[in-house]
Amino acid sequence: MSTEKIPYKIYLSEDELPKQWYNVRADMKKKPAPLLNPATKKPVTAEELGAVFCDELVKQELDETNPYIDIPEEIQSFYKMYRPAPLVRAYCLEKALGTPAKIYYKFEGNNTSGSHKLNSAIAQAYYAKKQGLKGVTTETGAGQWGTALSMACSYFDLDCRVYMVKCSYEQKPFRREVMRTYGASVTPSPSMTTEVGRKILAEYPDTNGSLGCAISEAVEAATSSEGYRYVLGSVLSQVLLHQTVIGLETKTAMDKYGIKPDIIIGCAGGGSNLGGLISPFMGEKLRGEADYRIIAVEPASCPSLTRGIYAYDFCDTGKVCPLQKMYTLGSGFMPSANHAGGLRYHGMSAVLSELYDQKLMEAICVEQTAVFEAAQKFARIEGILPAPESSHAIKAAIDEALKCKETGEEKTILFGLTGTGYFDMYAYAAYNDGTMSDYVPTDEELRKSFDTLPKI
Ligand SMILES: *Cc1c(COP(=O)(O)O)cnc(C)c1O
């Protein structure tokens, strides 16, 4: 254990960077339930998945036994361009809060996409290239994933077709231009370019689109084009696997200084950053080597873990993706249009859902005005303008630190700061103007949405 003063930022040298991803499923006694074919309701085979996803990624998706998976050299080199991500000791925030707690955050916003999503985008683009594909299709909601994927595809010279949720396409024209700068084509979803898009538009001509709907369009675009596969930026176990670089770096950096977090906090949309951050710590917990309190933070307007049901559900509106057992609000659930903070997916990673169901982690939900209040405070004190998604974790970390102030406990709090919020200025404007409102779905609304769950 080092007795040095902990620096503001803990960096790692190149040779301390992870050379393997960690697959937490290998250490889970009870594994997540298998993905099911939506037509037959039987576990999907690698062959079936191979029609939609890249072969190597299918292998990773189905791998529940290998704890470590090598990160190919090419991906390691790309990681070196923007990693390690700094682990920051939030001395200024601690002081401003007057808390005895020690607060650390892992900052993933230091790349052009502005979020952790690049960690998986580069891996998925690499495997697509290696398979000799021409290109990939995907959806993007807030736009970070589409941006990350377009960066990764341009690096490996792959075509990239992005279906962007319509309201976001209109609200974030600069996101779109970043993607186009990297060579991607961007289509607002629902669109007339796919059968499922035309069907949704015929039924709901005024729709603003949703992630579930954009996924269906992207899957159709991939399966109907020769040499294309579909890639997804969250939810899937392969994505969580790639994101473990976050947790592995964090663990190495903390171990270097003998720091052990008491509480680990992350925002949860589809669960990939949280899963990536906690995996190495959860592994220790599963193996009985250490214990940590782990908290997932989600928006009160889209509360899949805190108010959802643990059941098989569709991952997309068009019901073309495999069925996944997860905490879900129902694939027809639409978060309120005033919800500005991202994290709008109706379901949750199967791995995190199972860990949560086994009570190995907790979940809370927070309302958006409180989230933006925390975001503003953080920007003013720590200097970084956080993404609204990340700010859910900030809010929870501040609350835990304030609890320590009351009790006098010197807990160590670690949270994931997933990205920056420069493209979310309409949301910040609403907060600054005092026009932002909170929306919490009623039990009745959720019940209606649960009625759409498939009967398995
Ligand atoms: C996409 C995104 C999230 C949420 O996705 P997860 O898969 O739950 O990690 C959180 N923060 C930022 C900045 C994002 O771009």
XYZ file of C-alpha atoms and ligand atoms in Angstrom:
471
model
C 0.000 0.000 0.000
C 1.337 3.357 -1.026
C 1.363 6.225 1.458
C 1.873 8.891 -1.203
C -0.757 11.570 -1.500
C -3.259 10.471 -4.094
C -2.828 12.678 -7.191
C -5.750 14.557 -8.702
C -5.520 12.273 -11.695
C -4.272 8.714 -11.688
C -3.008 7.658 -15.095
C -1.609 4.299 -16.140
C 1.380 3.675 -18.365
C 0.839 1.943 -21.701
C 1.989 -1.418 -20.409
C -0.448 -1.239 -17.506
C -3.411 -1.080 -19.891
C -5.622 -4.184 -20.054
C -4.678 -6.795 -22.654
C -7.787 -8.877 -22.033
C -11.429 -8.093 -21.381
C -13.021 -9.709 -18.348
C -16.170 -11.780 -18.834
C -18.032 -11.602 -15.509
C -20.501 -14.295 -16.616
C -17.728 -16.856 -16.109
C -17.816 -16.175 -12.363
C -21.600 -16.129 -12.038
C -22.963 -19.361 -10.557
C -26.410 -18.638 -11.903
C -25.971 -17.314 -15.441
C -28.214 -14.874 -17.288
C -31.078 -16.639 -19.094
C -30.360 -17.530 -22.741
C -31.503 -15.338 -25.644
C -34.529 -16.833 -27.404
C -35.463 -16.911 -31.055
C -38.597 -14.707 -31.262
C -40.272 -17.112 -33.713
C -39.575 -20.503 -32.098
C -39.053 -19.299 -28.479
C -36.090 -21.698 -28.305
C -32.564 -20.564 -27.319
C -30.959 -18.871 -30.326
C -28.098 -20.679 -31.987
C -24.844 -19.106 -33.085
C -25.942 -19.716 -36.656
C -29.185 -17.770 -36.225
C -27.373 -14.887 -34.543
C -24.746 -14.955 -37.309
C -27.351 -13.724 -39.818
C -27.591 -10.447 -37.880
C -24.292 -10.052 -35.994
C -20.596 -10.585 -36.823
C -19.348 -14.124 -36.155
C -16.704 -13.286 -33.555
C -19.179 -11.084 -31.693
C -21.724 -13.911 -31.671
C -19.072 -16.087 -30.045
C -18.494 -13.443 -27.371
C -22.230 -12.991 -26.885
C -22.694 -16.683 -26.132
C -19.501 -17.181 -24.102
C -20.367 -17.770 -20.454
C -17.280 -19.694 -19.458
C -14.041 -17.936 -20.464
C -13.228 -15.337 -17.828
C -10.646 -13.532 -19.970
C -10.816 -12.766 -23.671
C -7.766 -11.364 -25.481
C -8.052 -7.842 -26.834
C -6.608 -8.024 -30.384
C -3.455 -5.949 -30.915
C -5.197 -3.651 -33.428
C -7.839 -2.737 -30.853
C -5.200 -2.237 -28.169
C -3.418 0.213 -30.494
C -6.597 2.159 -31.107
C -7.306 2.249 -27.362
C -3.863 3.792 -26.847
C -4.905 6.842 -28.878
C -7.388 7.917 -26.208
C -6.786 5.681 -23.210
C -6.109 5.296 -20.374
C -9.090 7.321 -19.269
C -8.090 9.288 -16.180
C -9.291 8.244 -12.758
C -9.868 11.556 -11.012
C -9.906 12.238 -7.306
C -12.645 14.841 -6.906
C -10.800 16.863 -4.253
C -12.611 20.061 -5.277
C -16.044 18.458 -5.071
C -15.234 16.882 -1.684
C -14.189 20.266 -0.359
C -17.254 22.047 -1.744
C -19.546 19.432 -0.204
C -17.644 19.474 3.087
C -17.737 15.693 3.159
C -15.232 13.319 4.764
C -15.959 10.927 1.875
C -13.317 10.353 -0.767
C -14.769 10.674 -4.226
C -13.252 9.264 -7.413
C -14.575 9.269 -10.937
C -13.463 7.507 -14.070
C -13.791 9.982 -16.932
C -14.654 8.468 -20.317
C -15.377 11.731 -22.153
C -11.828 12.332 -23.472
C -12.459 11.344 -27.074
C -14.319 12.975 -29.952
C -17.437 10.817 -29.515
C -17.565 12.224 -26.000
C -18.407 8.963 -24.256
C -17.362 5.442 -23.333
C -19.140 4.040 -26.427
C -15.957 4.133 -28.504
C -14.571 1.259 -26.376
C -17.060 -1.150 -27.924
C -17.456 0.571 -31.301
C -13.821 -0.032 -32.188
C -14.061 -3.688 -31.195
C -17.213 -4.265 -33.209
C -15.831 -2.477 -36.281
C -12.625 -4.523 -36.009
C -14.456 -7.856 -36.016
C -16.672 -6.736 -38.915
C -13.592 -5.810 -40.932
C -11.852 -9.053 -40.051
C -14.856 -10.969 -41.327
C -14.501 -9.182 -44.662
C -17.787 -7.276 -44.414
C -18.525 -4.124 -46.394
C -20.228 -2.272 -43.608
C -22.462 -2.182 -40.563
C -25.809 -0.658 -39.638
C -26.917 0.638 -36.294
C -29.322 2.899 -34.445
C -28.459 5.877 -32.325
C -30.598 7.712 -29.804
C -28.805 10.614 -28.217
C -26.112 10.251 -30.893
C -23.039 9.180 -28.935
C -23.110 5.618 -30.195
C -23.552 6.656 -33.826
C -20.635 9.045 -33.469
C -18.422 6.435 -31.850
C -19.278 3.865 -34.483
C -18.666 6.265 -37.362
C -15.215 7.018 -35.913
C -14.459 3.312 -35.572
C -15.709 2.495 -39.076
C -13.690 5.243 -40.704
C -10.588 3.900 -38.924
C -11.141 0.445 -40.451
C -12.583 1.766 -43.740
C -16.050 0.240 -43.321
C -19.341 1.688 -44.502
C -21.489 2.879 -41.598
C -25.274 3.438 -41.844
C -26.884 5.019 -38.833
C -30.623 5.191 -38.077
C -31.009 8.119 -35.731
C -34.133 8.552 -33.594
C -36.047 11.335 -35.375
C -36.444 13.814 -32.506
C -32.748 13.536 -31.787
C -31.877 13.912 -35.505
C -33.771 17.201 -35.489
C -32.560 18.391 -32.091
C -28.910 17.548 -32.546
C -27.916 18.508 -36.087
C -24.274 18.855 -35.039
C -24.109 15.251 -33.878
C -25.280 14.303 -37.336
C -22.540 16.393 -38.920
C -19.862 14.785 -36.773
C -21.031 11.387 -38.019
C -21.058 12.586 -41.632
C -17.586 14.032 -41.193
C -16.423 10.528 -40.311
C -18.157 9.232 -43.443
C -21.342 7.690 -42.006
C -24.767 8.066 -43.609
C -27.454 9.166 -41.179
C -31.187 8.518 -41.667
C -33.893 9.836 -39.324
C -35.974 6.969 -37.926
C -38.695 5.920 -38.573
C -37.927 6.285 -42.266
C -39.403 5.164 -45.566
C -36.212 3.226 -46.382
C -37.285 0.060 -44.554
C -40.444 -2.018 -44.435
C -40.681 -1.757 -40.656
C -40.180 2.017 -40.842
C -42.952 2.391 -43.421
C -45.246 0.251 -41.274
C -44.597 2.287 -38.126
C -45.078 5.555 -40.050
C -48.379 4.343 -41.500
C -49.604 3.568 -37.992
C -48.097 6.596 -36.208
C -47.407 9.309 -38.825
C -46.460 11.928 -36.200
C -44.102 9.756 -34.179
C -40.812 11.230 -32.979
C -39.256 7.811 -33.170
C -37.764 5.634 -30.461
C -34.681 3.530 -29.915
C -36.669 0.306 -30.254
C -37.963 1.414 -33.626
C -34.560 2.564 -34.907
C -33.106 -0.821 -33.889
C -35.722 -2.621 -35.996
C -34.869 -0.482 -39.020
C -31.136 -0.977 -38.619
C -31.556 -4.753 -38.288
C -33.682 -4.854 -41.438
C -31.168 -2.718 -43.320
C -28.371 -5.124 -42.335
C -30.169 -8.369 -43.066
C -31.378 -7.123 -46.456
C -27.954 -5.899 -47.639
C -25.223 -8.260 -48.794
C -22.014 -7.914 -46.726
C -23.600 -5.984 -43.860
C -24.235 -6.835 -40.235
C -25.997 -5.015 -37.451
C -24.126 -3.691 -34.405
C -25.529 -2.426 -31.125
C -23.977 0.012 -28.663
C -25.374 -1.227 -25.368
C -27.502 -3.942 -23.682
C -25.748 -6.954 -25.256
C -23.272 -8.979 -23.207
C -20.541 -8.474 -25.842
C -20.808 -4.692 -25.359
C -20.574 -5.047 -21.607
C -17.510 -7.228 -22.164
C -15.721 -4.573 -24.260
C -16.602 -1.916 -21.707
C -14.726 -3.809 -18.994
C -11.641 -1.817 -20.038
C -13.224 0.911 -17.889
C -13.332 -1.221 -14.762
C -10.025 -2.990 -15.388
C -8.152 0.306 -15.736
C -9.916 1.656 -12.674
C -9.034 -1.407 -10.619
C -5.361 -1.289 -11.642
C -5.169 2.434 -10.844
C -6.832 1.986 -7.452
C -4.724 -1.041 -6.545
C -1.589 0.985 -7.314
C -2.496 3.360 -4.506
C -4.147 0.831 -2.209
C -7.589 2.373 -2.660
C -10.664 0.209 -2.147
C -14.035 1.683 -3.050
C -16.880 1.135 -0.581
C -19.535 2.274 -3.027
C -19.478 2.033 -6.827
C -22.037 4.061 -8.756
C -22.941 4.218 -12.427
C -25.786 5.425 -14.594
C -27.743 2.696 -16.338
C -29.380 2.979 -19.750
C -28.763 -0.402 -21.345
C -26.155 -1.165 -18.699
C -22.898 -1.223 -20.643
C -20.861 1.433 -18.837
C -22.059 0.332 -15.432
C -21.419 -3.309 -16.278
C -17.982 -2.421 -17.619
C -17.044 -0.373 -14.581
C -18.216 -2.885 -11.991
C -17.231 -6.165 -13.665
C -13.787 -6.665 -12.069
C -15.166 -5.619 -8.673
C -18.242 -7.800 -9.108
C -15.918 -10.667 -10.011
C -14.222 -10.332 -6.622
C -17.619 -10.185 -4.982
C -18.826 -13.300 -6.814
C -15.658 -15.185 -5.884
C -16.033 -14.110 -2.251
C -12.765 -12.113 -2.245
C -14.164 -8.682 -1.449
C -17.423 -6.847 -0.984
C -18.655 -3.631 -2.538
C -21.918 -1.734 -2.519
C -22.904 -1.228 -6.152
C -25.615 1.212 -7.215
C -27.245 1.561 -10.648
C -28.858 4.947 -11.235
C -31.661 5.347 -13.744
C -34.104 8.122 -14.658
C -37.434 8.151 -12.849
C -39.039 8.563 -16.275
C -37.612 5.272 -17.612
C -37.156 3.085 -14.509
C -36.473 -0.413 -15.872
C -34.632 -1.857 -12.850
C -36.535 -0.049 -10.112
C -40.059 -0.473 -11.475
C -39.765 -2.978 -14.321
C -40.512 -6.690 -14.419
C -37.862 -9.422 -14.784
C -39.175 -11.246 -17.838
C -38.476 -12.179 -21.425
C -39.123 -9.248 -23.703
C -38.427 -7.965 -27.184
C -35.348 -5.797 -27.515
C -36.920 -3.708 -30.284
C -40.314 -2.360 -31.357
C -40.375 -4.358 -34.595
C -39.847 -7.602 -32.613
C -37.101 -8.870 -34.906
C -34.251 -9.157 -32.365
C -33.857 -12.154 -30.038
C -35.948 -12.172 -26.878
C -33.944 -11.391 -23.795
C -34.776 -12.007 -20.151
C -34.235 -8.663 -18.463
C -35.746 -6.016 -16.259
C -38.071 -4.282 -18.676
C -40.880 -1.769 -18.954
C -42.200 -3.502 -22.083
C -40.912 -2.909 -25.607
C -43.797 -0.531 -26.344
C -42.806 1.793 -23.487
C -42.082 5.355 -24.609
C -40.429 7.668 -22.116
C -42.059 11.087 -21.903
C -41.022 13.569 -24.595
C -39.814 16.033 -21.906
C -37.285 13.535 -20.712
C -33.987 15.046 -21.839
C -31.450 12.994 -19.999
C -30.860 9.984 -22.257
C -31.030 6.488 -20.743
C -34.314 5.926 -22.564
C -34.097 2.224 -23.303
C -37.045 0.133 -22.063
C -34.913 -2.829 -20.990
C -31.553 -3.581 -19.378
C -28.491 -5.776 -19.926
C -29.256 -9.431 -19.171
C -26.066 -9.697 -17.099
C -26.926 -6.719 -14.905
C -30.556 -7.823 -14.676
C -29.469 -11.205 -13.308
C -26.945 -9.660 -10.873
C -29.638 -7.268 -9.677
C -32.121 -10.090 -9.311
C -29.556 -11.958 -7.193
C -29.347 -8.812 -5.029
C -25.649 -8.366 -5.784
C -26.323 -4.754 -6.708
C -28.868 -2.051 -5.925
C -30.755 0.370 -8.129
C -32.266 3.783 -7.558
C -34.045 6.237 -9.820
C -33.726 10.020 -9.847
C -35.742 12.840 -11.405
C -34.251 14.949 -14.142
C -34.299 18.411 -12.556
C -32.326 16.987 -9.633
C -29.952 15.401 -12.140
C -29.325 18.704 -13.919
C -28.866 20.463 -10.600
C -26.104 17.970 -9.838
C -24.711 18.396 -13.378
C -24.509 22.167 -12.989
C -22.873 21.881 -9.596
C -20.327 19.411 -10.949
C -19.550 21.587 -13.984
C -18.943 24.589 -11.747
C -16.809 22.737 -9.213
C -14.929 20.057 -11.173
C -14.808 21.925 -14.489
C -16.181 19.177 -16.722
C -19.562 19.750 -18.422
C -21.100 16.307 -17.917
C -23.484 14.435 -20.216
C -27.016 14.281 -18.777
C -26.689 10.472 -18.627
C -23.493 10.671 -16.589
C -25.108 13.217 -14.304
C -27.418 10.558 -12.921
C -24.336 8.979 -11.379
C -23.059 12.377 -10.192
C -26.361 13.002 -8.426
C -26.185 9.671 -6.602
C -22.499 10.145 -5.710
C -23.174 13.596 -4.244
C -26.075 12.203 -2.212
C -23.895 9.405 -0.816
C -21.130 11.903 -0.011
C -23.638 14.109 1.825
C -24.795 11.094 3.853
C -21.164 10.629 4.896
C -21.103 14.261 5.979
C -24.002 13.550 8.344
C -22.552 10.350 9.769
C -18.895 11.382 9.644
C -17.981 8.208 7.753
C -14.931 8.417 5.480
C -16.292 6.199 2.745
C -14.619 5.875 -0.622
C -17.054 6.508 -3.449
C -16.265 5.655 -7.069
C -18.485 6.649 -9.933
C -18.409 6.461 -13.721
C -18.403 9.801 -15.531
C -19.361 8.434 -18.922
C -19.132 11.531 -21.067
C -19.487 15.202 -21.857
C -22.685 17.113 -22.580
C -21.784 19.588 -25.342
C -24.513 18.290 -27.645
C -27.141 18.416 -24.923
C -27.389 22.177 -24.631
C -31.143 22.248 -25.337
C -31.579 20.209 -22.187
C -29.210 22.473 -20.259
C -31.104 25.480 -21.663
C -34.395 24.102 -20.354
C -32.797 23.651 -16.947
C -31.216 27.121 -16.995
C -34.507 28.696 -18.103
C -36.411 26.907 -15.349
C -38.715 25.230 -17.877
C -37.520 21.672 -17.282
C -40.120 19.419 -15.713
C -40.090 15.969 -14.178
C -42.179 13.148 -15.438
C -42.768 9.895 -13.632
C -44.929 7.261 -15.329
C -47.982 6.158 -13.341
C -48.496 2.530 -12.276
C -51.397 2.419 -14.710
C -49.168 3.432 -17.648
C -46.608 0.816 -16.694
C -49.300 -1.849 -16.336
C -50.487 -1.133 -19.874
C -46.968 -1.440 -21.134
C -46.396 -4.717 -19.231
C -49.434 -6.139 -21.023
C -47.390 -6.069 -24.225
C -44.799 -8.512 -22.821
C -44.627 -11.768 -24.781
C -46.054 -14.831 -23.041
C -43.185 -17.259 -22.511
C -25.006 5.717 -24.031
C -24.572 6.448 -22.842
C -24.941 6.031 -21.543
C -25.846 4.878 -21.274
O -25.553 3.663 -21.856
P -25.114 2.388 -21.006
O -25.100 1.288 -21.990
O -26.144 2.194 -19.937
O -23.793 2.673 -20.462
C -24.450 6.735 -20.477
N -23.681 7.819 -20.639
C -23.327 8.267 -21.858
C -22.465 9.482 -21.954
C -23.752 7.588 -22.999
O -23.389 8.028 -24.201
